Structures are given as structure tokens and as C-alpha cells.
Tab-separated table of C-alpha atoms in Angstrom:
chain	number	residue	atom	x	y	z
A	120	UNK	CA	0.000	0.000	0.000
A	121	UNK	CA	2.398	2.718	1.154
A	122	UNK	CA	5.460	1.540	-1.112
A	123	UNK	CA	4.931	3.758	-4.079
A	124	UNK	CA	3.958	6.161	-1.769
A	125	UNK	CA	7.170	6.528	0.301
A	126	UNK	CA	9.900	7.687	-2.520
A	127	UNK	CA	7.268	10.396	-3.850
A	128	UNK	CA	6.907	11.521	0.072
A	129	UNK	CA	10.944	11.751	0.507
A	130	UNK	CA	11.272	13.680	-2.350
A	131	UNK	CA	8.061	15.712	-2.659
A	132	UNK	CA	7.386	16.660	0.767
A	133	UNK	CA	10.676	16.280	2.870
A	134	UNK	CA	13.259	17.096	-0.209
A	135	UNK	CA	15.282	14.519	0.041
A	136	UNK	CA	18.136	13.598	-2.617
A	137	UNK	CA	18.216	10.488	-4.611
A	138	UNK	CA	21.712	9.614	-3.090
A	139	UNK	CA	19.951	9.930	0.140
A	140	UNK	CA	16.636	7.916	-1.283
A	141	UNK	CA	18.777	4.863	-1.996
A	142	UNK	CA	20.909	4.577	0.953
A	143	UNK	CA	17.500	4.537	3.268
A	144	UNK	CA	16.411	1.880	0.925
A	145	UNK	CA	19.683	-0.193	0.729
A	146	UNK	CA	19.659	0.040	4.310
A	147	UNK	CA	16.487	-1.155	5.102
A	148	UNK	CA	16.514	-4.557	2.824
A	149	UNK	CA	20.193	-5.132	3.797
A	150	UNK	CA	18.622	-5.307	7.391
A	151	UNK	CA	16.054	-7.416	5.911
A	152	UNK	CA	18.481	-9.420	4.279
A	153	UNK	CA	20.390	-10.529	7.698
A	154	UNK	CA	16.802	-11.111	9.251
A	155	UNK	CA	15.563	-13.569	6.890
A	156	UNK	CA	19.335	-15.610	6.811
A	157	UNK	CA	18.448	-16.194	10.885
A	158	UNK	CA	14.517	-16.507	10.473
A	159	UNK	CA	15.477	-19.263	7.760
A	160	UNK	CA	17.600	-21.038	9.897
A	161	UNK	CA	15.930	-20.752	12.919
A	162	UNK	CA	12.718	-22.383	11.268
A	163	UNK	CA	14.756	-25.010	10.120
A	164	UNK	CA	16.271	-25.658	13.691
A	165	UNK	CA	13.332	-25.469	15.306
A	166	UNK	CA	10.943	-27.010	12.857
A	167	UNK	CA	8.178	-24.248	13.019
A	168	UNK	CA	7.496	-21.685	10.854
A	169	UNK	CA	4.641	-19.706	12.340
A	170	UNK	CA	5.703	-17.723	15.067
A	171	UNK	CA	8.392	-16.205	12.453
A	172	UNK	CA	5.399	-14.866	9.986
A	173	UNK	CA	2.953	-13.823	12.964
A	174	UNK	CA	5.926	-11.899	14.481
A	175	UNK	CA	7.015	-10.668	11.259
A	176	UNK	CA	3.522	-8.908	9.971
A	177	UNK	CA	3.291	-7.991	13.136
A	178	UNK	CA	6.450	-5.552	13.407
A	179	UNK	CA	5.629	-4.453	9.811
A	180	UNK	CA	1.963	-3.039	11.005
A	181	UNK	CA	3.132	-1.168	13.475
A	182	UNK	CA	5.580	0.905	11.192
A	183	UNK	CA	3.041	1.889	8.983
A	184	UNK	CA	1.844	4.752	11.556
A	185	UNK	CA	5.380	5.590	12.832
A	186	UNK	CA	5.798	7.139	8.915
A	187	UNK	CA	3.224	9.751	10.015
A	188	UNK	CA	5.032	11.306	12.761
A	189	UNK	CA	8.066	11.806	10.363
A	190	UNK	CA	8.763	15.169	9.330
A	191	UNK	CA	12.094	14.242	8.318
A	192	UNK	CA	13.912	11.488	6.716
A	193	UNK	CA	15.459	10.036	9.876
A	194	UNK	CA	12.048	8.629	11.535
A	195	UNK	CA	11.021	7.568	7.830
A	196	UNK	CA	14.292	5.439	8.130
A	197	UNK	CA	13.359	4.375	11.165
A	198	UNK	CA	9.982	2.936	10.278
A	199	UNK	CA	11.521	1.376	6.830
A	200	UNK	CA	13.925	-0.032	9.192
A	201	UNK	CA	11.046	-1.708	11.725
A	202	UNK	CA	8.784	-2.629	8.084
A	203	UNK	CA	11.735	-4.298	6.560
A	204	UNK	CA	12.577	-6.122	9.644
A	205	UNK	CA	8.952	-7.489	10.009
A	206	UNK	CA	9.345	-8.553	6.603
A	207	UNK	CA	13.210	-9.783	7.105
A	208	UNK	CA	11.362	-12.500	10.249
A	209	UNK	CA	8.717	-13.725	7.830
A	210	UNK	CA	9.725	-13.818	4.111
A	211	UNK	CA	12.029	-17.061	4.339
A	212	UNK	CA	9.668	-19.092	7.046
A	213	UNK	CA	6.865	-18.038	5.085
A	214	UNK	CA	8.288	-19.608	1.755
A	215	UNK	CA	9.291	-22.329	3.286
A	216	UNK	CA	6.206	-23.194	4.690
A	217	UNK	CA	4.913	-23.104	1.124
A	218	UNK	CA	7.326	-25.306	0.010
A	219	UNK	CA	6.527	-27.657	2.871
A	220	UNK	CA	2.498	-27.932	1.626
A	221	UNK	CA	3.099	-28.205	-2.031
A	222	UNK	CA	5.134	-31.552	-3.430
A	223	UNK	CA	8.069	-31.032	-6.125
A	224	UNK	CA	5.992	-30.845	-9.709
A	225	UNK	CA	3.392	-28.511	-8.447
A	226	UNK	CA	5.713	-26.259	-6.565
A	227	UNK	CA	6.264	-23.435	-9.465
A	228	UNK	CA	2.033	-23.469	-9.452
A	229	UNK	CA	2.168	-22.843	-5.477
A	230	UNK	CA	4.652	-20.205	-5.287
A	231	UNK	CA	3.462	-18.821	-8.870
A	232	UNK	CA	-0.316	-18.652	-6.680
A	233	UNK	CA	0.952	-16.863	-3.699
A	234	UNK	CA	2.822	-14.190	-5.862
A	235	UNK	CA	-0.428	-13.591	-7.099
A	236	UNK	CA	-2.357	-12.894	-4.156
A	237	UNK	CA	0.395	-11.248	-2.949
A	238	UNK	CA	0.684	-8.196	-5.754
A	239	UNK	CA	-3.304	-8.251	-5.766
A	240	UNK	CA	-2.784	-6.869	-2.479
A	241	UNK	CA	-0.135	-4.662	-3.667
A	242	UNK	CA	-2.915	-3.486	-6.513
A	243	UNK	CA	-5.455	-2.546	-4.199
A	244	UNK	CA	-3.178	-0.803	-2.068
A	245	UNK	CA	-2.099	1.838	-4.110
A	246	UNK	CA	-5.656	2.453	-5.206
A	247	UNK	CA	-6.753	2.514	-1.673
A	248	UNK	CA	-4.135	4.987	-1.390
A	249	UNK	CA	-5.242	7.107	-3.900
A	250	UNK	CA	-8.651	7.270	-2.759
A	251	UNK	CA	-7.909	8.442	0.652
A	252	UNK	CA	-5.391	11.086	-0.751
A	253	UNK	CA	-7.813	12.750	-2.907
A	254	UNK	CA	-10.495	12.841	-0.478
A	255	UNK	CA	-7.879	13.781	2.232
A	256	UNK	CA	-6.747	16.134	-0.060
A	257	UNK	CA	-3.513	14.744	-0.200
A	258	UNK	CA	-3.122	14.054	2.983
A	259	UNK	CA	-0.445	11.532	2.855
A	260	UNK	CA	0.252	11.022	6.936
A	261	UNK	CA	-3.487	9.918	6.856
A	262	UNK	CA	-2.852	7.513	4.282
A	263	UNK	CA	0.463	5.869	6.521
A	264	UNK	CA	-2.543	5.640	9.407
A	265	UNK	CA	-5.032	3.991	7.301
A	266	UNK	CA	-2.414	1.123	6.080
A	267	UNK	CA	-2.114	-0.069	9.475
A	268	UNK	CA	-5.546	-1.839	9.225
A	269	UNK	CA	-4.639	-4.311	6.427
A	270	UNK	CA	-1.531	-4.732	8.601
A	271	UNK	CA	-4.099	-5.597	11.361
A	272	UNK	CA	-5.792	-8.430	8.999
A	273	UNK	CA	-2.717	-10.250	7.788
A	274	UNK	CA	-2.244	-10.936	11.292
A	275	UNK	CA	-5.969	-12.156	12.257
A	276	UNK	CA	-5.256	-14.497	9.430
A	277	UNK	CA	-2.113	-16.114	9.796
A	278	UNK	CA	-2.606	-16.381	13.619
A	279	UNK	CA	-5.911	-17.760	12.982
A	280	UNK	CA	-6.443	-19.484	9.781
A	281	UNK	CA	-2.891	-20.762	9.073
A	282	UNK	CA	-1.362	-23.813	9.719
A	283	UNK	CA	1.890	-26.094	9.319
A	284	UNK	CA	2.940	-29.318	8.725
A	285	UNK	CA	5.420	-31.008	11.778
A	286	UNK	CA	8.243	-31.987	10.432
A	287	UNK	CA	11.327	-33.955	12.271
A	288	UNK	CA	14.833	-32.825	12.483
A	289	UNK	CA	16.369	-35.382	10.524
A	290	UNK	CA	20.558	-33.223	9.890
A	291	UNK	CA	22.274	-30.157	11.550
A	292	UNK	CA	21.390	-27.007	10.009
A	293	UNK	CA	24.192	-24.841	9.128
A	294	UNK	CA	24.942	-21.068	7.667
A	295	UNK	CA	27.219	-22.340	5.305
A	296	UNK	CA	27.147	-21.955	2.273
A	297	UNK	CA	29.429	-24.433	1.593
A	298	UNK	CA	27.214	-27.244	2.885
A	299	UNK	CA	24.878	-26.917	-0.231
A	300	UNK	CA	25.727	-28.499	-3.685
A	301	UNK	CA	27.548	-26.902	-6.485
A	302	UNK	CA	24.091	-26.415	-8.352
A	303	UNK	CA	22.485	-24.184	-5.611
A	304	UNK	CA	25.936	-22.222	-4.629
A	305	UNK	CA	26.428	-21.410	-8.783
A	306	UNK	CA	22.490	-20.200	-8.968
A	307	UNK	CA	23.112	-17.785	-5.431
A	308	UNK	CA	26.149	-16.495	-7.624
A	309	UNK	CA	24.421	-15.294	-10.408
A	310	UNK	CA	21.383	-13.855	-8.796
A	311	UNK	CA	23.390	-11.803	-6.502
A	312	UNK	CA	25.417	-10.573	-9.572
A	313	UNK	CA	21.669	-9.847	-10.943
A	314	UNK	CA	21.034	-8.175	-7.935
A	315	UNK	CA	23.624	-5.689	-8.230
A	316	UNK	CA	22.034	-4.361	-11.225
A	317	UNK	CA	18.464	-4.123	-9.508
A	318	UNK	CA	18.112	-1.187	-7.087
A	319	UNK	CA	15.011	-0.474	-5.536
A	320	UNK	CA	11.448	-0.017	-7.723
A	321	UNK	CA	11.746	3.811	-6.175
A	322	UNK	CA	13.917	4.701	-8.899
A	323	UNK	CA	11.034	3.735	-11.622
A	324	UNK	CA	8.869	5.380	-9.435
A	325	UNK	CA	11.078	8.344	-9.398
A	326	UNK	CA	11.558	8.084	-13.251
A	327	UNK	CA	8.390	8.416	-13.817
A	328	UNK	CA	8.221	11.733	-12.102
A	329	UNK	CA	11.426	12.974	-13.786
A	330	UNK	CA	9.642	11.789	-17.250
A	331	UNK	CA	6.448	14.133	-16.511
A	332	UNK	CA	4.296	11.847	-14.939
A	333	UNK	CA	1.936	13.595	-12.144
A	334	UNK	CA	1.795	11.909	-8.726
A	335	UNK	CA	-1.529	10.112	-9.844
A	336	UNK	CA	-0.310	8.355	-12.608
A	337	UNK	CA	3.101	7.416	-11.445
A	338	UNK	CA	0.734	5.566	-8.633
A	339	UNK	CA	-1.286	4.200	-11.384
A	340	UNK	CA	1.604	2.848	-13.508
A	341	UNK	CA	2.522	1.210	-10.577
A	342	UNK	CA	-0.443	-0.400	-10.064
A	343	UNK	CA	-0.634	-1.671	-13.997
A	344	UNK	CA	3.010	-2.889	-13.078
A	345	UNK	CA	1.488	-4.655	-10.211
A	346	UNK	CA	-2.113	-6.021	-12.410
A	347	UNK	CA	0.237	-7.696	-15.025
A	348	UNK	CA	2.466	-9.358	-12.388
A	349	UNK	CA	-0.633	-10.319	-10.750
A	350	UNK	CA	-2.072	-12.089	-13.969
A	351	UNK	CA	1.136	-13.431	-14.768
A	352	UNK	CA	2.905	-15.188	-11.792
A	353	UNK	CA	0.267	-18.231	-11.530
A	354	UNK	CA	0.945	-19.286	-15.618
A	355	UNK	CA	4.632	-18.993	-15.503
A	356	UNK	CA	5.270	-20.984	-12.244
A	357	UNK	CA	2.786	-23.606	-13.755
A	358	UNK	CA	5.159	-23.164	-16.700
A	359	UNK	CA	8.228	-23.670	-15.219
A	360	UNK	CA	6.865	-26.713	-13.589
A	361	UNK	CA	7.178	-28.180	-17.249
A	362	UNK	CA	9.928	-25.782	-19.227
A	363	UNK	CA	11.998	-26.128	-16.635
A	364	UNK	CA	13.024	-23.034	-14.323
A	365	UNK	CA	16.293	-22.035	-16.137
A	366	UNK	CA	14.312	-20.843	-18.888
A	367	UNK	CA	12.020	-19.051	-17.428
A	368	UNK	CA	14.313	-17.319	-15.191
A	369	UNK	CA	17.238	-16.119	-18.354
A	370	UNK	CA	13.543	-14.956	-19.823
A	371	UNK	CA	13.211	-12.871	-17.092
A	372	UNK	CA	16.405	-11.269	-17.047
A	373	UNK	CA	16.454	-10.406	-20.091
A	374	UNK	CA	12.883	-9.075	-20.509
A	375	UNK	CA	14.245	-6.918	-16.960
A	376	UNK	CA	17.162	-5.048	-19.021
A	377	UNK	CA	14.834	-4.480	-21.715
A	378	UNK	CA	12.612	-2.583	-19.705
A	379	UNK	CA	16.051	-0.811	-17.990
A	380	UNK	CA	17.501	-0.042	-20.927
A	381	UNK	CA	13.961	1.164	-22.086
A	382	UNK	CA	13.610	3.448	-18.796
A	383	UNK	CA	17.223	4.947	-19.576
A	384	UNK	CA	16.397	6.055	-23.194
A	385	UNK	CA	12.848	6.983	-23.626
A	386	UNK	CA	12.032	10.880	-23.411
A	387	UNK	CA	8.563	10.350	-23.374
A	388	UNK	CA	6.085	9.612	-20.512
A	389	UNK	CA	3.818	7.371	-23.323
A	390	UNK	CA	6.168	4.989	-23.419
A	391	UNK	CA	6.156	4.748	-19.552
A	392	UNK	CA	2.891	2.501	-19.409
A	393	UNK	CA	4.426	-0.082	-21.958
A	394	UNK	CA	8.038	-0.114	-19.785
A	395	UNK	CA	5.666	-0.676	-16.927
A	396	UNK	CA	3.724	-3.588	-17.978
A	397	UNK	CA	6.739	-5.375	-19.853
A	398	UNK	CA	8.067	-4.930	-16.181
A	399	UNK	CA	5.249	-6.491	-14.638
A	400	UNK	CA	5.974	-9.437	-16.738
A	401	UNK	CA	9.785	-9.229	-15.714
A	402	UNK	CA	8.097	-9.811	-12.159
A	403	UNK	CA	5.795	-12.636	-12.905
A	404	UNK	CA	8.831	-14.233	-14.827
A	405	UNK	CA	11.582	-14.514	-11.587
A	406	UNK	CA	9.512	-13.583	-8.340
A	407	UNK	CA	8.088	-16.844	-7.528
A	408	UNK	CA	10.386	-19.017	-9.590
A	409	UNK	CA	13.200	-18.025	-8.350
A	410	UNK	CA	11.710	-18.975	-4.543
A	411	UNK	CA	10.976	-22.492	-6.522
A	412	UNK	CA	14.103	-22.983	-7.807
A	413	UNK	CA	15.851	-22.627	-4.397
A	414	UNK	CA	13.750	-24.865	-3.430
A	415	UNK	CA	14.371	-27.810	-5.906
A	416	UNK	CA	18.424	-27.088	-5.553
A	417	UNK	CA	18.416	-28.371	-1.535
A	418	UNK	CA	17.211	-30.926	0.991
A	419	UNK	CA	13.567	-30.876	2.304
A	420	UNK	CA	15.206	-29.869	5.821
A	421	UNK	CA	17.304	-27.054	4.769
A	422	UNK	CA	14.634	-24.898	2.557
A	423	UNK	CA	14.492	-22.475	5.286
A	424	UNK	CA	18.343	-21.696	5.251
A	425	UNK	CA	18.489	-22.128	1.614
A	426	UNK	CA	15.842	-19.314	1.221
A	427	UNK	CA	16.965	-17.487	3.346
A	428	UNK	CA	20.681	-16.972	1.951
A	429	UNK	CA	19.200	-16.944	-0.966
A	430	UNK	CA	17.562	-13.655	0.282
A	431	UNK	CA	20.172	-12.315	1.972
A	432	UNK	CA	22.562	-12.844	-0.926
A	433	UNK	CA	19.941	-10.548	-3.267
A	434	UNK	CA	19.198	-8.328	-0.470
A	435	UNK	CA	22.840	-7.288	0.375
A	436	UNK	CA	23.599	-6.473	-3.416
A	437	UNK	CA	20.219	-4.509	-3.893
A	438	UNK	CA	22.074	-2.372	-0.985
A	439	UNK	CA	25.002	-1.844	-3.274
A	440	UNK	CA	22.413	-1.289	-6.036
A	441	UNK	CA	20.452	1.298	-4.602
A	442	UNK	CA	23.496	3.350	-3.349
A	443	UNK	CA	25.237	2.788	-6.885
A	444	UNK	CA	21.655	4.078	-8.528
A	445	UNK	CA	21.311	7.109	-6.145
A	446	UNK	CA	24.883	7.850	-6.849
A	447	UNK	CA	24.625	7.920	-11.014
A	448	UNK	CA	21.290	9.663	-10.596
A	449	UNK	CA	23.094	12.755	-8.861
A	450	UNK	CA	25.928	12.985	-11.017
A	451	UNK	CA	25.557	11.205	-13.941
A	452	UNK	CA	22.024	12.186	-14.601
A	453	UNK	CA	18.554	9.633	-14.387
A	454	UNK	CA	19.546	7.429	-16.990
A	455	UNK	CA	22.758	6.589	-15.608
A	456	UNK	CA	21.521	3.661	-13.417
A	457	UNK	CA	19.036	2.311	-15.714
A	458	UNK	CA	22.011	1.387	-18.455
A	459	UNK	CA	23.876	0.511	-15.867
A	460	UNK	CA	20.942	-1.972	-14.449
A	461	UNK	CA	20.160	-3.136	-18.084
A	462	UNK	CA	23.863	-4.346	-18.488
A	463	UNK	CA	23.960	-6.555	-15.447
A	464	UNK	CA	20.765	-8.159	-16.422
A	465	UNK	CA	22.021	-8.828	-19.736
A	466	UNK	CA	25.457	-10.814	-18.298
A	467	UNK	CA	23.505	-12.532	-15.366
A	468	UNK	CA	20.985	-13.871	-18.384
A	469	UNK	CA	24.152	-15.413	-20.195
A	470	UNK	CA	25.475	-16.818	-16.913
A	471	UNK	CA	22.775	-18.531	-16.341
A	472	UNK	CA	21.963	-19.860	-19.272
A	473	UNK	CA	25.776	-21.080	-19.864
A	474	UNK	CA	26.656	-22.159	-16.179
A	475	UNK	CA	23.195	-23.805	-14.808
A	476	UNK	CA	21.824	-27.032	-15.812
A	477	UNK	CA	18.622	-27.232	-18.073
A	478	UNK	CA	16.360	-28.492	-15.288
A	479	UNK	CA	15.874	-29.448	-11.642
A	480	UNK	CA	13.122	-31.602	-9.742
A	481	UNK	CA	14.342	-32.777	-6.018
């Protein structure tokens, strides 16, 4: 709800710089990143997953209303910090308690489904948004109030209508990386080199601005971004299931530096609802899949650390990516860190494709 929201509130209302936009965002998923290494593990260790998604929605509602008392960028850091730790406690537990209900040739379909409920949430959001700004007259602390109540729900429901498998400790459960097979450390390779190419969605956001875009339609293409990744995500992990998750996944990279290279060159905000969409589809094409193919690279009893280095691996280089992004923005100008972005996908697409096996089913 409040994620397109945030960037255009830094900049807009407090004046913050783009250098300044990225390092608040690099720091709050590198915290995430640590959180969801432990949470991982930890589920793993202790064979529940639960209590790390209740707690982890839990610490995410409460920064929604913290953002409303800001009135400068430190307490919106602050309550990014708290969001993306809630986030950092649930993300790997959550996935793996996916994996741990769905069996091996269905499990593109199941994590292709929850991507899909999960960016129909992140469709209404925005809209939701929207509505209460222009009756609120743009109030935007109002809106950072308001998104504490579907905050509230995902709580009632996980607490309440969720529940998981037992499962027996059957091997220690280690941090190292080394403990996995070649397969799984080559894939964490090249998706943290992919990841150092892909700073935060802000910059998009922000793009969209610097292209002409008013407030309400940079919201809008955001939630058209959001519609096609929706649509998508539940077809392409049911693909992958059967083409095999390689392909998908080099498809996805390289439809990503498509839309880069297209958000470094174009000079018209027309063409920003077609980069939009195609990156909707860039979404739908690695999100869930990539959370699958993790997955089918490790043992049943290690999914939760697998996940969550997996995570941690993307999270610490989207750091670097932000703060590199921020950086070219400044002095190189806004299309700096979009060719930039565009050539990394490009190399981690042949990487894959040349150093990763045509197909995986443990």
C-alpha cells in the first residue's frame, strides 16, 4: 500500500536527494536481508514456521503509523527499518512453509499462486491509497494511518487461519554456504550478480516523475506494473513446472534489461505505461520461480536456510544497487543507473543460461 507512496513523500514533501533515497532503501533490505538468513535457519532448527510470519507482519503493522510522525527522513528510516525487519522475520519461514504444503511438480504453481495474491494486495493498495489522498486532499500522513488496518488483517489471518505441517529434524542445520551443492551455490552467484544491477522499484517510481508523470499516474503505472504481475505469476510458475526453471528465469532477465535499458532512453512519458507492464511481466517471470528454484536445488530440511541466503545474498547487493543508482542519478544524470541496471541483467541472463543445468526436480 504505502510503497509507491514513500519515494514520492521523501522527495516531494521532505526534499530529500536520490543519493539519500537509496541509501534509506539499501539500508532497510540489507537489514532485511540478515533477518531472513536467521529466520530461515531458525525455522529449520526449530521445525516451526509460524511464530516467524505472525511476528514478522506484526512488526511491519506497526511501522506503517510511525511514517506519520516523520517530518524528516530520519524517523522515515526508522519505520523502513522496523517494516523491513517485520518482513526480514517472515519472508524465508513463510516460503518455506509453502514449500513444505506443495510436493516437487506442483511447486512453481504454489509459489506462482501466492505471488499472485500477494501483488493483488499490492494493486489494491495503491488504489486505496489514492482514494484516501484525494479525499484527504492529499493528505499523505493519513494515508500511513489507514495502512495499518490491512496490517491488522494479515495478522488475524495467519494467527488464525494458518497452519503447518510437523516436520522432524532429521541433519544439523548450518549457515554455510558451503554445505549446499555446487548447483544451488552457482544459482546464489548469479542472482546476486543480478542483484547488483536491480536497485530499488523507487527509482522507476522516481523516473516516472522525472519523465512528466503527475503523482496520480506514477501511482497508477505502478499499479498496472502490479495487475500484469498479478495475472502473470500463476501461468509462468505452472510453466516452469514443465519448461523447466532455467528458462524461465534467463527470460526474465532479459525481458528486466529491456525494460532498464527502455527506462534509460525513452524521453517520453507514453512509453512509460508499456516499460511498466513489460516490467510487470519481468516480475511474474523470476519472483516466484526463483523462490521455486531454491527450493528444488536443496534438501527438504534445509529450505528455510536455503531461502533465506538466498535472500540475503539478493538483499545485500540490492544495498550496493540502490546506493550505486542514487549515486549515477546525482551525477551522472537519471539514466545513468538504468544502463547501468540493463547491463547486469544482460550478463547474469548469459550466466545462467551457460553455467546452470537445463532443469531441476528434487
Amino acid at each position: 500500500m504505502l510503497y509507491p507512496i514513500v519515494p514520492l513523500f521523501l522527495t516531494l514533501v521532505l526534499g530529500a536527494p536520490m543519493a539519500l533515497v537509496g541509501l534509506i532503501e539499501g539500508a532497510a533490505e540489507s537489514t532485511a536481508s540478515i533477518l531472513k538468513v536467521v529466520s530461515g535457519w531458525y525455522s529449520d532448527k526449530t521445525t516451526k514456521r509460524k511464530p516467524f510470519v505472525v511476528a514478522g507482519y506484526s512488526i511491519s503493522a506497526i511501522s506503517k503509523p510511525l511514517m506519520a510522525l516523520a517530518y524528516g527522513w530520519p524517523l522515515v528510516l526508522v519505520a523502513r527499518l522496523m517494516d523491513r525487519t517485520g518482513k526480514g522475520l517472515r519472508t524465508s519461514a513463510r516460503d518455506a512453509l509453502i514449500a513444505d504444503s506443495s510436493d516437487a511438480a506442483h511447486r512453481g504453481r504454489s509459489f506462482g499462486l501466492h505471488r499472485s495474491m500477494d501483488t493483488i494486495g499490492a494493486v489494491a493498495g495503491p488504489l486505496i491509497a489514492l482514494g484516501v489522498l484525494y479525499l484527504s486532499g492529499d493528505n499523505y500522513r493519513l494515508v500511513f494511518l489507514a495502512a495499518f488496518i490491512p496490517g491488522l488483517l494479515s495478522i488475524i489471518l495467519v494467527t488464525f487461519f494458518v497452519s503447518e505441517r510437523k516436520r522432524p529434524v532429521t541433519e544439523r542445520i548450518s549457515f554455510k554456504v558451503s554445505d549446499f551443492g555446487r548447483d544451488y551455490k552457482v544459482f546464489l552467484l548469479i542472482t546476486a550478480i543480478f542483484a547488483l544491477g536491480n536497485s530499488s522499484n523507487v527509482f522507476l517510481i522516481l523516473r516516472a516523475e522525472n519523465l512528466g508523470f503527475s503523482f496520480y499516474m506514477v501511482i497508477l503505472s505502478y499499479v498496472l506494473f502490479n495487475i500484469v504481475s498479478s495475472l502473470g505469476a500463476f501461468p509462468l510458475g505452472t510453466l516452469s513446472d514443465r519448461w523447466g526453471r532455467r528458462n524461465i528465469m534467463s527470460a526474465g532477465f532479459i525481458v528486466f534489461g529491456i525494460v532498464y535499458f527502455g527506462f534509460a532512453w525513452v524521453h517520453q512519458s507514453i512509453y512509460i505505461w508499456l516499460l511498466f507492464i513489460i516490467y510487470g511481466l519481468y516480475e511474474a517471470l523470476t519472483e516466484g520461480i526463483g523462490k521455486a528454484y531454491v527450493v528444488d536445488l536443496v534438501p527438504s530440511g534445509k529450505r528455510g536456510t536455503a531461502l533465506g541466503i538466498y535472500h540475503a545474498a539478493s538483499g545485500f547487493m540490492m544495498l550496493f544497487a540502490s546506493i550505486i543508482a542514487g549515486l549515477l542519478w546525482d551525477i551522472l544524470g537519471p539514466s545513468a543507473p538504468f544502463i547501468y541496471g540493463g547491463a547486469v541483467a544482460a550478463l547474469s541472463a548469459m550466466l545462467l543460461v551457460v553455467l546452470m543445468p537445463g532443469d531441476h526436480r528434487s
